[in-house]
Amino acid sequence: MKDTKVVPLQGTEKEKYVHQVFEDIAENYDRMNSILSFRRHRAWRKFAMKKMNVGGGDSAIDVCCGTCDWTIALAKASKTGSIIGLDFSSKMLAMGLSKLEKEGMQDNVNLIEGNALELPYPDNTFDFATIGFALRNVPDVVKVLQEMKRVVKPGGKVVSLELSKPTWKPFRALYFFYFGRILPLLGKLFVNRYEQYKWLPTSLLTFPDYKELEKMMKEEVGFSDVEVYPLSGGITALHIGYK
């Protein structure tokens, strides 16, 4: 099965469309994440945190933080460090705030409604900058990574946990069948959102695979080193760029 050719949305058009998608699915985002990933997203995030080795007092910004799962994990690991969750969707942030309140962590984390293309922080502010399952949705991947690199301190880490593309062809074909045909139907079945969940496989088809993203991070963004970890047969990948 060949990858479907898709004319990708660009720039402002993509930004507006993606914003509306996440506003529409915010209330069901966590439940659908668990259903669609077979709960593997939690294990992938746990693996990322292990590789990052966040220490007590470390600071971090979680870009495109969504409903704040990774933001909360960072705050728990840092304990006393400054943790920021930034997203452009007010409804996703509202869901994240509700989770922070349940954890009793609303005073430990600052949530900011903002744009990943223009992070409202000075250079060399954070020890870590993370982005989870959102890099493929931004209008300009390189620009967002450059912004994340800008706001981390020298020696800091920029971390992307993102869906990728399996390298083994039979598995790749099965994966794209599930992602392109089954996933939107599940979105319609469980939360009556077909078009929004049709966007997710479309966004992946036009996104670089984990090898291409590694090359981009080195050559176009200028990280001194990049660690890459394909996970679950390559359907997800962790990239850690060092400033």
Tab-separated table of C-alpha atoms in Angstrom:
chain	number	residue	atom	x	y	z
A	1	MET	CA	0.000	0.000	0.000
A	2	LYS	CA	1.482	3.338	-1.067
A	3	ASP	CA	1.311	6.454	1.070
A	4	THR	CA	-1.533	8.702	-0.081
A	5	LYS	CA	-0.416	11.873	-1.785
A	6	VAL	CA	-1.771	14.869	0.083
A	7	VAL	CA	-1.622	18.568	-0.683
A	8	PRO	CA	-0.644	19.912	2.744
A	9	LEU	CA	-2.142	22.953	4.361
A	10	GLN	CA	0.432	25.710	4.764
A	11	GLY	CA	1.127	28.632	7.100
A	12	THR	CA	-1.821	30.569	8.471
A	13	GLU	CA	-4.349	28.302	6.744
A	14	LYS	CA	-2.941	25.278	8.561
A	15	GLU	CA	-2.693	27.125	11.877
A	16	LYS	CA	-6.352	28.176	11.777
A	17	TYR	CA	-7.548	24.719	10.765
A	18	VAL	CA	-5.532	22.907	13.438
A	19	HIS	CA	-6.669	25.383	16.086
A	20	GLN	CA	-10.305	24.620	15.267
A	21	VAL	CA	-9.640	20.860	15.280
A	22	PHE	CA	-8.270	20.953	18.811
A	23	GLU	CA	-10.941	23.315	20.054
A	24	ASP	CA	-13.493	20.793	18.772
A	25	ILE	CA	-11.920	17.674	20.301
A	26	ALA	CA	-10.579	19.122	23.576
A	27	GLU	CA	-13.174	17.510	25.841
A	28	ASN	CA	-12.556	14.058	24.385
A	29	TYR	CA	-8.836	14.392	23.648
A	30	ASP	CA	-7.525	12.267	26.533
A	31	ARG	CA	-10.058	9.480	26.115
A	32	MET	CA	-9.441	9.231	22.386
A	33	ASN	CA	-5.666	9.309	22.881
A	34	SER	CA	-5.921	6.214	25.035
A	35	ILE	CA	-8.265	4.450	22.623
A	36	LEU	CA	-6.335	5.257	19.456
A	37	SER	CA	-2.868	4.503	20.864
A	38	PHE	CA	-4.030	1.457	22.852
A	39	ARG	CA	-2.775	3.381	25.912
A	40	ARG	CA	0.795	3.285	24.606
A	41	HIS	CA	1.135	7.077	24.798
A	42	ARG	CA	1.701	6.778	28.549
A	43	ALA	CA	4.574	4.325	28.104
A	44	TRP	CA	6.130	6.492	25.398
A	45	ARG	CA	6.007	9.548	27.660
A	46	LYS	CA	7.461	7.565	30.562
A	47	PHE	CA	10.348	6.471	28.319
A	48	ALA	CA	10.932	10.088	27.268
A	49	MET	CA	11.070	11.255	30.869
A	50	LYS	CA	13.594	8.537	31.702
A	51	LYS	CA	15.870	9.620	28.856
A	52	MET	CA	15.524	13.305	29.735
A	53	ASN	CA	16.540	12.764	33.358
A	54	VAL	CA	14.822	15.867	34.726
A	55	GLY	CA	16.321	16.839	38.079
A	56	GLY	CA	14.960	18.673	41.101
A	57	GLY	CA	14.709	22.398	40.412
A	58	ASP	CA	15.014	22.066	36.624
A	59	SER	CA	12.885	24.443	34.563
A	60	ALA	CA	10.902	23.492	31.472
A	61	ILE	CA	8.446	24.753	28.899
A	62	ASP	CA	6.005	22.252	27.422
A	63	VAL	CA	5.140	23.668	23.993
A	64	CYS	CA	1.719	22.788	22.562
A	65	CYS	CA	1.011	21.286	25.968
A	66	GLY	CA	-2.587	20.338	25.200
A	67	THR	CA	-4.250	18.835	28.261
A	68	CYS	CA	-0.966	18.921	30.208
A	69	ASP	CA	-0.030	15.242	30.675
A	70	TRP	CA	3.621	15.945	29.909
A	71	THR	CA	3.503	19.272	31.766
A	72	ILE	CA	2.390	17.444	34.909
A	73	ALA	CA	5.113	14.807	34.520
A	74	LEU	CA	7.729	17.561	34.225
A	75	ALA	CA	6.407	19.341	37.315
A	76	LYS	CA	6.456	16.145	39.355
A	77	ALA	CA	10.062	15.425	38.333
A	78	SER	CA	11.263	19.004	38.854
A	79	LYS	CA	9.369	19.574	42.123
A	80	THR	CA	10.543	23.159	42.638
A	81	GLY	CA	11.566	24.336	39.153
A	82	SER	CA	9.607	26.745	36.965
A	83	ILE	CA	7.308	24.776	34.636
A	84	ILE	CA	5.335	26.420	31.830
A	85	GLY	CA	2.618	24.850	29.692
A	86	LEU	CA	1.926	26.761	26.467
A	87	ASP	CA	-0.825	26.101	23.939
A	88	PHE	CA	-2.870	28.096	21.436
A	89	SER	CA	-6.149	26.352	22.317
A	90	SER	CA	-7.989	27.829	25.277
A	91	LYS	CA	-10.207	24.751	25.532
A	92	MET	CA	-7.218	22.391	25.704
A	93	LEU	CA	-5.678	24.605	28.386
A	94	ALA	CA	-8.937	24.549	30.341
A	95	MET	CA	-8.842	20.746	30.325
A	96	GLY	CA	-5.208	20.889	31.427
A	97	LEU	CA	-5.996	23.261	34.281
A	98	SER	CA	-8.710	20.896	35.498
A	99	LYS	CA	-6.146	18.074	35.646
A	100	LEU	CA	-3.637	20.269	37.464
A	101	GLU	CA	-6.291	21.145	40.050
A	102	LYS	CA	-7.095	17.466	40.593
A	103	GLU	CA	-3.377	16.837	41.170
A	104	GLY	CA	-3.162	19.841	43.504
A	105	MET	CA	-0.488	21.304	41.224
A	106	GLN	CA	-2.182	24.449	39.929
A	107	ASP	CA	0.306	26.585	41.860
A	108	ASN	CA	3.328	24.677	40.532
A	109	VAL	CA	2.667	25.237	36.820
A	110	ASN	CA	1.892	28.351	34.786
A	111	LEU	CA	-0.356	27.814	31.763
A	112	ILE	CA	-0.001	30.313	28.934
A	113	GLU	CA	-2.128	30.759	25.824
A	114	GLY	CA	0.461	31.443	23.153
A	115	ASN	CA	1.998	30.629	19.796
A	116	ALA	CA	4.765	28.046	19.394
A	117	LEU	CA	6.198	30.136	16.551
A	118	GLU	CA	6.858	33.047	18.928
A	119	LEU	CA	7.574	31.839	22.445
A	120	PRO	CA	7.162	34.785	24.849
A	121	TYR	CA	10.370	34.141	26.798
A	122	PRO	CA	13.964	35.410	26.600
A	123	ASP	CA	16.868	33.405	25.246
A	124	ASN	CA	18.441	30.808	27.557
A	125	THR	CA	15.530	30.590	30.018
A	126	PHE	CA	14.777	26.864	30.462
A	127	ASP	CA	16.644	23.622	31.033
A	128	PHE	CA	14.170	21.716	28.835
A	129	ALA	CA	11.701	22.480	26.062
A	130	THR	CA	9.310	19.687	25.132
A	131	ILE	CA	6.661	19.127	22.474
A	132	GLY	CA	4.493	16.027	22.530
A	133	PHE	CA	2.456	14.755	19.559
A	134	ALA	CA	2.137	18.265	18.172
A	135	LEU	CA	5.171	19.024	16.016
A	136	ARG	CA	3.468	17.597	12.918
A	137	ASN	CA	0.596	20.050	13.459
A	138	VAL	CA	2.582	23.304	13.488
A	139	PRO	CA	2.785	25.560	10.406
A	140	ASP	CA	6.615	25.599	10.359
A	141	VAL	CA	8.493	22.711	11.997
A	142	VAL	CA	11.941	24.303	11.702
A	143	LYS	CA	10.769	27.639	13.124
A	144	VAL	CA	9.167	25.979	16.151
A	145	LEU	CA	12.297	23.925	16.847
A	146	GLN	CA	14.431	27.062	16.477
A	147	GLU	CA	12.222	28.860	18.998
A	148	MET	CA	12.471	25.951	21.420
A	149	LYS	CA	16.247	25.902	20.985
A	150	ARG	CA	16.406	29.662	21.548
A	151	VAL	CA	14.682	29.546	24.933
A	152	VAL	CA	16.713	26.665	26.406
A	153	LYS	CA	20.002	27.307	28.146
A	154	PRO	CA	23.352	26.229	26.684
A	155	GLY	CA	23.576	22.503	27.395
A	156	GLY	CA	19.769	22.321	27.593
A	157	LYS	CA	17.595	19.845	25.744
A	158	VAL	CA	14.820	20.214	23.176
A	159	VAL	CA	12.655	17.101	23.200
A	160	SER	CA	10.089	15.955	20.648
A	161	LEU	CA	7.874	12.913	21.155
A	162	GLU	CA	5.922	12.423	17.962
A	163	LEU	CA	4.189	9.910	15.752
A	164	SER	CA	6.417	8.628	12.987
A	165	LYS	CA	6.372	6.102	10.147
A	166	PRO	CA	7.315	2.415	10.500
A	167	THR	CA	10.272	1.360	8.380
A	168	TRP	CA	9.226	-2.286	7.887
A	169	LYS	CA	7.013	-2.168	4.782
A	170	PRO	CA	4.339	-4.765	5.763
A	171	PHE	CA	3.855	-3.086	9.153
A	172	ARG	CA	3.936	0.349	7.513
A	173	ALA	CA	1.078	-0.653	5.173
A	174	LEU	CA	-1.012	-1.992	8.069
A	175	TYR	CA	-0.261	1.096	10.142
A	176	PHE	CA	-1.363	3.517	7.439
A	177	PHE	CA	-4.511	1.485	6.821
A	178	TYR	CA	-5.401	1.758	10.512
A	179	PHE	CA	-4.471	5.430	10.704
A	180	GLY	CA	-6.131	6.441	7.456
A	181	ARG	CA	-9.267	4.269	7.430
A	182	ILE	CA	-10.003	2.969	10.933
A	183	LEU	CA	-8.979	5.905	13.130
A	184	PRO	CA	-11.430	8.441	11.637
A	185	LEU	CA	-14.245	5.889	12.001
A	186	LEU	CA	-13.353	5.424	15.676
A	187	GLY	CA	-13.485	9.204	16.091
A	188	LYS	CA	-16.972	9.236	14.616
A	189	LEU	CA	-18.093	6.219	16.655
A	190	PHE	CA	-16.878	7.399	20.059
A	191	VAL	CA	-17.170	11.190	19.909
A	192	ASN	CA	-18.979	11.954	16.638
A	193	ARG	CA	-15.911	13.677	15.204
A	194	TYR	CA	-15.002	12.232	11.789
A	195	GLU	CA	-13.365	15.163	9.984
A	196	GLN	CA	-11.240	16.113	12.995
A	197	TYR	CA	-9.822	12.589	13.308
A	198	LYS	CA	-9.375	12.372	9.552
A	199	TRP	CA	-6.935	15.281	9.934
A	200	LEU	CA	-4.595	13.296	12.194
A	201	PRO	CA	-3.482	10.735	9.559
A	202	THR	CA	-3.299	13.503	6.958
A	203	SER	CA	-0.913	15.453	9.175
A	204	LEU	CA	1.351	12.421	9.530
A	205	LEU	CA	1.582	11.654	5.807
A	206	THR	CA	3.226	15.006	5.124
A	207	PHE	CA	5.484	14.939	8.205
A	208	PRO	CA	9.135	13.764	7.988
A	209	ASP	CA	9.971	10.307	9.317
A	210	TYR	CA	12.300	9.984	12.292
A	211	LYS	CA	15.465	9.878	10.167
A	212	GLU	CA	14.441	12.935	8.182
A	213	LEU	CA	13.529	14.797	11.370
A	214	GLU	CA	16.922	13.972	12.880
A	215	LYS	CA	18.629	15.402	9.789
A	216	MET	CA	16.451	18.511	9.937
A	217	MET	CA	17.286	19.080	13.604
A	218	LYS	CA	21.006	18.841	12.908
A	219	GLU	CA	21.306	20.664	9.599
A	220	GLU	CA	18.504	23.228	9.649
A	221	VAL	CA	18.045	23.927	13.367
A	222	GLY	CA	21.689	23.468	14.361
A	223	PHE	CA	21.625	21.180	17.380
A	224	SER	CA	25.103	20.040	18.441
A	225	ASP	CA	23.836	16.479	18.857
A	226	VAL	CA	20.532	14.647	18.415
A	227	GLU	CA	19.530	11.396	20.098
A	228	VAL	CA	16.834	9.393	18.287
A	229	TYR	CA	14.758	6.529	19.682
A	230	PRO	CA	12.182	4.850	17.394
A	231	LEU	CA	9.465	3.293	19.566
A	232	SER	CA	6.890	0.536	18.978
A	233	GLY	CA	8.223	-0.434	15.576
A	234	GLY	CA	8.734	3.157	14.502
A	235	ILE	CA	5.152	4.368	14.923
A	236	THR	CA	6.463	6.907	17.431
A	237	ALA	CA	9.891	8.482	17.817
A	238	LEU	CA	11.678	10.402	20.550
A	239	HIS	CA	14.190	13.056	19.474
A	240	ILE	CA	16.422	14.872	21.982
A	241	GLY	CA	18.381	17.822	20.620
A	242	TYR	CA	21.244	19.332	22.622
A	243	LYS	CA	21.979	23.044	22.536
